[in-house]
mmCIF file of C-alpha atoms in Angstrom:
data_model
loop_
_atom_site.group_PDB
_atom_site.id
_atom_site.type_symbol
_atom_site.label_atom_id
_atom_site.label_comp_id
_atom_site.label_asym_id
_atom_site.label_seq_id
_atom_site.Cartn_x
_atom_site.Cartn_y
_atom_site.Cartn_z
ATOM 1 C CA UNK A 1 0.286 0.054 -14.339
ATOM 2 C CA UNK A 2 -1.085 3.736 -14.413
ATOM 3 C CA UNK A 3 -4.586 4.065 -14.323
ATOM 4 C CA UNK A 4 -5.306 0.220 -12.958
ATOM 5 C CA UNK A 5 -6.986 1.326 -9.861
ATOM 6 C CA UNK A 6 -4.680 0.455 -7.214
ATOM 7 C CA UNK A 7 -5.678 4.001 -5.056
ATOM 8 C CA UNK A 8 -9.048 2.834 -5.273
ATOM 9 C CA UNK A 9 -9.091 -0.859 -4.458
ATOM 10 C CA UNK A 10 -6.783 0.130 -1.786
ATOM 11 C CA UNK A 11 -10.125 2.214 0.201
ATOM 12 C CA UNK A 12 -11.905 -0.931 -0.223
ATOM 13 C CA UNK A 13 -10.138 -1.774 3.152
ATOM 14 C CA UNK A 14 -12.055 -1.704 6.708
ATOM 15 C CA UNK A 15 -12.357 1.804 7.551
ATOM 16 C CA UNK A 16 -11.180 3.864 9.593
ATOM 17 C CA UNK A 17 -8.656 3.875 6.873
ATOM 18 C CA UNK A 18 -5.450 6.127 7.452
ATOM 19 C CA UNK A 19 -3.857 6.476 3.682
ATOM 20 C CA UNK A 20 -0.053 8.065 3.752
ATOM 21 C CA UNK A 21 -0.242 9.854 0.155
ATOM 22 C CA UNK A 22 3.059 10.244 -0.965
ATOM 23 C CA UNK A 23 2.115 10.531 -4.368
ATOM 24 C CA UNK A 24 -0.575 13.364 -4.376
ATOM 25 C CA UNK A 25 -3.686 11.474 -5.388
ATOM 26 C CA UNK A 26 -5.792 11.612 -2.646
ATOM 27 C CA UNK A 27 -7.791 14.189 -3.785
ATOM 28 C CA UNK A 28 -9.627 12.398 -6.279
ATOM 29 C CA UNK A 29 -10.664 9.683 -4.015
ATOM 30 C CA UNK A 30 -14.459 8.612 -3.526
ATOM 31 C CA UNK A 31 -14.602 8.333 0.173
ATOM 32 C CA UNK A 32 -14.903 10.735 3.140
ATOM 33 C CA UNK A 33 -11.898 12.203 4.136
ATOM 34 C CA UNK A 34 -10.402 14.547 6.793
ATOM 35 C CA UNK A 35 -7.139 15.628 6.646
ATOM 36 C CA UNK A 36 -3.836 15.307 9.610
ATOM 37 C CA UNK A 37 -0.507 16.109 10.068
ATOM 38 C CA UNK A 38 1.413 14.215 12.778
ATOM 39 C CA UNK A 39 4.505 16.688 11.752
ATOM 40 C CA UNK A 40 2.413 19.200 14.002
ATOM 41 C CA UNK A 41 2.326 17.067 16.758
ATOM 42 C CA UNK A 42 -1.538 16.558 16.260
ATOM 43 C CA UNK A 43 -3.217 13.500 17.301
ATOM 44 C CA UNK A 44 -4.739 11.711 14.926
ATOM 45 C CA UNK A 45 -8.504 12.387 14.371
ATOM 46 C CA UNK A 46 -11.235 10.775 16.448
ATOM 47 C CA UNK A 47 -13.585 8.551 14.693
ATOM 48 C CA UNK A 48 -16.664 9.781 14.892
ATOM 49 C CA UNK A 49 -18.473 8.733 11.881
ATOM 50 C CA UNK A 50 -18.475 12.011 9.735
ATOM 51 C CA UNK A 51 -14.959 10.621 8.212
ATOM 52 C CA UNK A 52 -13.520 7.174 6.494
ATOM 53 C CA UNK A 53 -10.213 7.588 5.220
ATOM 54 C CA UNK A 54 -8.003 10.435 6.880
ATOM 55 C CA UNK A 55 -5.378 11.533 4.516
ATOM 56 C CA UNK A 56 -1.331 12.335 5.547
ATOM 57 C CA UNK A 57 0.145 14.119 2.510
ATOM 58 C CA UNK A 58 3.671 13.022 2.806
ATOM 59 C CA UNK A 59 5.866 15.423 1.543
ATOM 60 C CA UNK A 60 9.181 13.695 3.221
ATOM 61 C CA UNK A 61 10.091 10.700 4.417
ATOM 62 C CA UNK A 62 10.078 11.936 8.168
ATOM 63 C CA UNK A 63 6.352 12.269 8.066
ATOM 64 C CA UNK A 64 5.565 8.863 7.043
ATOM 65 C CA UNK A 65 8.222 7.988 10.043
ATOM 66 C CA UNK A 66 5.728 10.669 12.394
ATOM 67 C CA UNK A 67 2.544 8.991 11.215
ATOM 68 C CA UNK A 68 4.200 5.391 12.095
ATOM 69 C CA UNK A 69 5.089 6.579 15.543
ATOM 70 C CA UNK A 70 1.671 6.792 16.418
ATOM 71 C CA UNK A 71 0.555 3.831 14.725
ATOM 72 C CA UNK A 72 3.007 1.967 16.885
ATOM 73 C CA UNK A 73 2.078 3.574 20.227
ATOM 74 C CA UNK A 74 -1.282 2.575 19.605
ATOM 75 C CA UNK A 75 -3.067 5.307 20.326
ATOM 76 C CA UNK A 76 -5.558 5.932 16.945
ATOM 77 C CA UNK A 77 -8.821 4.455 15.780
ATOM 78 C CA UNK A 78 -7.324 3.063 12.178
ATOM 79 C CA UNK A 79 -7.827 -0.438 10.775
ATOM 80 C CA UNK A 80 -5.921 0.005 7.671
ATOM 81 C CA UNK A 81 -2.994 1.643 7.090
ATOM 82 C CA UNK A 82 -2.384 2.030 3.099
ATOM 83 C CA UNK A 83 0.857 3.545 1.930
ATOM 84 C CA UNK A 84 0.461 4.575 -1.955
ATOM 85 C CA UNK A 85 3.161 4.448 -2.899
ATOM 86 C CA UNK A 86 6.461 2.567 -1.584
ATOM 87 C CA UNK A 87 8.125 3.500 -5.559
ATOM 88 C CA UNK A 88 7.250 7.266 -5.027
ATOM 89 C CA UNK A 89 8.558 7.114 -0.950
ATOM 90 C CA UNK A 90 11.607 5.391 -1.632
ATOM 91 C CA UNK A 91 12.346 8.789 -3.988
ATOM 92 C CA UNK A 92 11.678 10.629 -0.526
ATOM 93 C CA UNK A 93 13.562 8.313 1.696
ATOM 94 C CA UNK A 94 16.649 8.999 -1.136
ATOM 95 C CA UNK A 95 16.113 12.447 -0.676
ATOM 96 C CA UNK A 96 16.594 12.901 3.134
ATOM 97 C CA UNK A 97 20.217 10.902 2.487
ATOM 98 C CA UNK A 98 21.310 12.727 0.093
ATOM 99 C CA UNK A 99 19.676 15.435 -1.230
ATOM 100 C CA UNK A 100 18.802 16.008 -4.904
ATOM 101 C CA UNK A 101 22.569 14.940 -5.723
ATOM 102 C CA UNK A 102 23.500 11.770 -7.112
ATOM 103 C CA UNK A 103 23.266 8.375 -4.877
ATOM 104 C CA UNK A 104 27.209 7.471 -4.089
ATOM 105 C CA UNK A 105 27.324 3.473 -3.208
ATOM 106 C CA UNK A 106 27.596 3.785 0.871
ATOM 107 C CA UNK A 107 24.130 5.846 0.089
ATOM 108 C CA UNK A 108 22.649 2.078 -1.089
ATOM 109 C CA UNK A 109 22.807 0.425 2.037
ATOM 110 C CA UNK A 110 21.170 3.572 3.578
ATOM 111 C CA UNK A 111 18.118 3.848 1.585
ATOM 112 C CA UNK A 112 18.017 -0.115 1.705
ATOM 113 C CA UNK A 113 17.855 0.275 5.355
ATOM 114 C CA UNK A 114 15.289 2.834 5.650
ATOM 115 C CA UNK A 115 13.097 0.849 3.617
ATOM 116 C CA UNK A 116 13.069 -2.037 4.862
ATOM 117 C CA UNK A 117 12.703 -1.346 8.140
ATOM 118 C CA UNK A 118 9.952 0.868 7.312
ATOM 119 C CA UNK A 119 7.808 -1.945 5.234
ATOM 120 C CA UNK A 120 8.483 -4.247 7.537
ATOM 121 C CA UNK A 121 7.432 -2.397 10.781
ATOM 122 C CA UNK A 122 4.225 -1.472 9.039
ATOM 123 C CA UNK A 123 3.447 -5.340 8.171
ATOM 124 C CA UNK A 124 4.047 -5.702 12.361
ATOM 125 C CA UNK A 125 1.167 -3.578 12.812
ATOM 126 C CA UNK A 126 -1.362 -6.433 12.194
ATOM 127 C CA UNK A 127 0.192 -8.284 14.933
ATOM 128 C CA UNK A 128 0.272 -5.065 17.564
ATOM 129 C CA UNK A 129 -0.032 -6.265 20.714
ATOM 130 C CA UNK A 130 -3.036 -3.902 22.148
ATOM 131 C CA UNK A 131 -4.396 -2.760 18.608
ATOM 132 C CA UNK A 132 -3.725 -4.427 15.831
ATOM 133 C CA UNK A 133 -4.599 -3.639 12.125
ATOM 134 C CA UNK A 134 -6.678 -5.603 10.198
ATOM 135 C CA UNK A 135 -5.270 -4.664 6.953
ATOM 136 C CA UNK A 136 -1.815 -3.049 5.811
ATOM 137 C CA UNK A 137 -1.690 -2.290 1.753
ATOM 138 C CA UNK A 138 0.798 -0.988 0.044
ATOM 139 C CA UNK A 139 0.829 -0.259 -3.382
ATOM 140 C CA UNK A 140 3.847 0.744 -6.042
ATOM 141 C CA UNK A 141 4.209 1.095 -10.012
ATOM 142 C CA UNK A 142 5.757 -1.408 -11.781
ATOM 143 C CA UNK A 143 8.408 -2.018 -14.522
ATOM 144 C CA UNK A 144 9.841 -4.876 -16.709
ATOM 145 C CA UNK A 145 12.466 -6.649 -15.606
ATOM 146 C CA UNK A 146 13.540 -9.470 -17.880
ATOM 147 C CA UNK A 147 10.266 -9.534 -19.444
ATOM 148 C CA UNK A 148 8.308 -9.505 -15.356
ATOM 149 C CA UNK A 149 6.543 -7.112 -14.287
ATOM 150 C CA UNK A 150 7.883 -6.598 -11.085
ATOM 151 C CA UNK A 151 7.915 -3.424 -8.444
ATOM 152 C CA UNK A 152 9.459 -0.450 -9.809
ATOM 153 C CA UNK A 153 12.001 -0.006 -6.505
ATOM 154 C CA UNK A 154 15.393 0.786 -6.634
ATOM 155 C CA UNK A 155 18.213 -1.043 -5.426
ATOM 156 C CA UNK A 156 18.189 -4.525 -3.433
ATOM 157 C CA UNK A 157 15.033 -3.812 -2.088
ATOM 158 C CA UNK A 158 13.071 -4.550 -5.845
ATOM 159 C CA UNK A 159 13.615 -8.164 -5.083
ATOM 160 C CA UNK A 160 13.151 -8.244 -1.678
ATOM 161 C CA UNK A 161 9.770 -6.333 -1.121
ATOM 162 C CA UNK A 162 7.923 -9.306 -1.984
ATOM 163 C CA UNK A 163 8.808 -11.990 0.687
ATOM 164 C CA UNK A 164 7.825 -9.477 3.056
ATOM 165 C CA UNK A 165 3.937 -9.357 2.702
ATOM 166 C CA UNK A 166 1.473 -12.172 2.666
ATOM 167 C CA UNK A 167 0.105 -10.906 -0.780
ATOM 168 C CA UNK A 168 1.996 -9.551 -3.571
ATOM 169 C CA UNK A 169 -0.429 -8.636 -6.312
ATOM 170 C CA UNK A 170 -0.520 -7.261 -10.031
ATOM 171 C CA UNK A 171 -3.387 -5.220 -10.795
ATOM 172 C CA UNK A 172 -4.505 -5.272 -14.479
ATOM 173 C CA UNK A 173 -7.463 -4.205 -16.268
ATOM 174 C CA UNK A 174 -9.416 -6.508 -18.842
ATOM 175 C CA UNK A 175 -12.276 -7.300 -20.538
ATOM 176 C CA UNK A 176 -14.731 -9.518 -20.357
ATOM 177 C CA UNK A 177 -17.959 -10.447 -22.015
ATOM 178 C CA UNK A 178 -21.190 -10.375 -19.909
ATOM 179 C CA UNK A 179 -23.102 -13.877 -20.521
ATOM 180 C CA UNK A 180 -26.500 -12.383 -20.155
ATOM 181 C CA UNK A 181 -26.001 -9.683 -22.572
ATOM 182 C CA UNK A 182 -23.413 -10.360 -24.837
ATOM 183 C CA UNK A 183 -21.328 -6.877 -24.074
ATOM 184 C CA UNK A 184 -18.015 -6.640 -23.790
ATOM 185 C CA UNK A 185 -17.466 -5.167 -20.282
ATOM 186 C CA UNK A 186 -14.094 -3.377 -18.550
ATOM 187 C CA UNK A 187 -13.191 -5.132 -15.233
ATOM 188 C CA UNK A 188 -10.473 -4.685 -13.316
ATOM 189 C CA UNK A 189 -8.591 -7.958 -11.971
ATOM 190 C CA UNK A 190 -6.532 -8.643 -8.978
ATOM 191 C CA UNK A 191 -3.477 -11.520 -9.905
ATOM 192 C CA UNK A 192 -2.527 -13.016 -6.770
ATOM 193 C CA UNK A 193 -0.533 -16.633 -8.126
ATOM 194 C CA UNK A 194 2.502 -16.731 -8.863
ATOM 195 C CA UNK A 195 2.716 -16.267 -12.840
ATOM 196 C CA UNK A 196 6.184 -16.209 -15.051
ATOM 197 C CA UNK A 197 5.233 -12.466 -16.498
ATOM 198 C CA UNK A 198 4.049 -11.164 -13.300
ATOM 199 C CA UNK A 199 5.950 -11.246 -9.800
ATOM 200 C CA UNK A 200 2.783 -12.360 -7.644
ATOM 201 C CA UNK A 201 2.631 -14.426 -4.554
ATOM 202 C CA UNK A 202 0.153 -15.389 -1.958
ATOM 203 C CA UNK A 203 0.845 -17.310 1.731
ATOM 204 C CA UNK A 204 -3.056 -16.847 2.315
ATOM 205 C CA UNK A 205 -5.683 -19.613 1.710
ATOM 206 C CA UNK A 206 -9.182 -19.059 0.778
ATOM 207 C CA UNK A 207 -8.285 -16.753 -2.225
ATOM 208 C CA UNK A 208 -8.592 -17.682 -5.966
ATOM 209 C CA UNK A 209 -5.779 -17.130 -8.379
ATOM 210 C CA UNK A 210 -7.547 -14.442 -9.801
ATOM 211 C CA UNK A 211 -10.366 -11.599 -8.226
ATOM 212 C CA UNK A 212 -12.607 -9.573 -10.599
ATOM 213 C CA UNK A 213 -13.410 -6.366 -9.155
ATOM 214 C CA UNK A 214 -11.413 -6.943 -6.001
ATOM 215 C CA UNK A 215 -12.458 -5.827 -2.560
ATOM 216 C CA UNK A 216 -9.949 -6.022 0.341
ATOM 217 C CA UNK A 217 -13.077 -6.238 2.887
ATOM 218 C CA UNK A 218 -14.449 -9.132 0.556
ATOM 219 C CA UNK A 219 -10.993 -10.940 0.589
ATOM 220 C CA UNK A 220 -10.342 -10.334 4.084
ATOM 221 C CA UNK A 221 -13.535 -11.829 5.151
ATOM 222 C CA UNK A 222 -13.297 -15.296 2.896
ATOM 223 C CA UNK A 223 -10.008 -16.217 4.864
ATOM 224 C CA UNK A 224 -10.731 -14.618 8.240
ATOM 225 C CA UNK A 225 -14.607 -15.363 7.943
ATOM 226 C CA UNK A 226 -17.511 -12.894 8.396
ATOM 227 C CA UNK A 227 -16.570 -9.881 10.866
ATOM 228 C CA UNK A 228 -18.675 -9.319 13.565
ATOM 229 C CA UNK A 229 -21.527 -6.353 13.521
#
């Protein structure tokens, strides 16, 4: 939902973080940030410690293609990539088939198309062959559907997005009450079983149904182990 935190669990991620914001809200992100634009033809930023997350605002679709280009060749010093979000990029991909206007039904095999392949060559990118991430998160808003909160995508692709990650996720926030002092406290939890009101799935050992507080470096490192210094 709004206002869960998925932006901001999303920077817990090993860093250098690159963070395609299609929807605007980098800005209010705690983190060090520098800014690129592979439209340009820049290369993407060096490392060098004064920066964690570099930010691509993605006004179109064929920026978030530009920025995978050089993910795939390689050539950049990112460990996460974190797209935020698919809902608000399919609304670009629709845009660069057809306009503003209306969607006619060849248009739906287009747009399925685009995103798919997109999602799914992102996922490859933890399995790149000379520098692989260690973490690609993607977040979207949600709707119900039949009473499940499921991805709010349009299309074929709403039921598909899913089987293509190891994790699919809801992101909630609760309360709990502290044991030591009695006070109700806000916490924000990660659900990461499947559950019959929430489309959530994991293929990944080592993680409990539920995560208070989540951390993708924390979950990364109790299935992968402790990463080296």
């Amino acid at each position: 939902e709004s206002g869960a935190g998925k932006s901001t669990f999303s920077i817990t991620s090993p860093s250098p973080t690159l963070f395609l914001d299609v929807e605007a809200g980098s800005r209010f992100l705690q983190t060090k940030k520098v800014k690129w634009n592979p439209q340009d033809g820049e290369e993407p930023p060096v490392a060098d410690g004064t920066w964690e997350t570099c930010v691509v605002t993605v006004h179109d679709f064929e920026t978030a293609l530009k920025a995978y280009e050089w993910l795939k060749s390689g050539k950049h010093p990112f460990k996460t990539v974190i797209l935020d979000s698919i809902s608000e990029l399919q609304a670009k991909a629709q845009e660069s088939i057809n306009g503003r206007a209306q969607m006619q039904t060849q248009h739906w095999g287009q747009l399925l198309s685009k995103i798919a392949f997109f999602c799914r060559d992102l996922r490859d990118l933890t399995a790149h062959r000379s520098n692989p991430l260690e973490a690609v998160i993607v977040t979207a808003m949600s709707r119900d559907v039949e009473g499940v909160k499921r991805p709010y995508l349009q299309g074929q692709v709403a039921s598909q997005v899913p089987y293509w990650f190891d994790i699919c996720s809801y992101l909630f926030v609760d309360q709990k009450t502290n044991p030591e002092t009695q006070q109700t406290e806000t916490v924000r939890r990660l659900l990461t079983a499947k559950h019959p009101q929430f489309e959530a799935k994991s293929r990944v050992p080592g993680l409990p149904a539920i995560l208070d507080n989540p951390n993708v470096n924390d979950m990364l490192e109790s299935v992968f182990g402790p990463r080296e210094a």
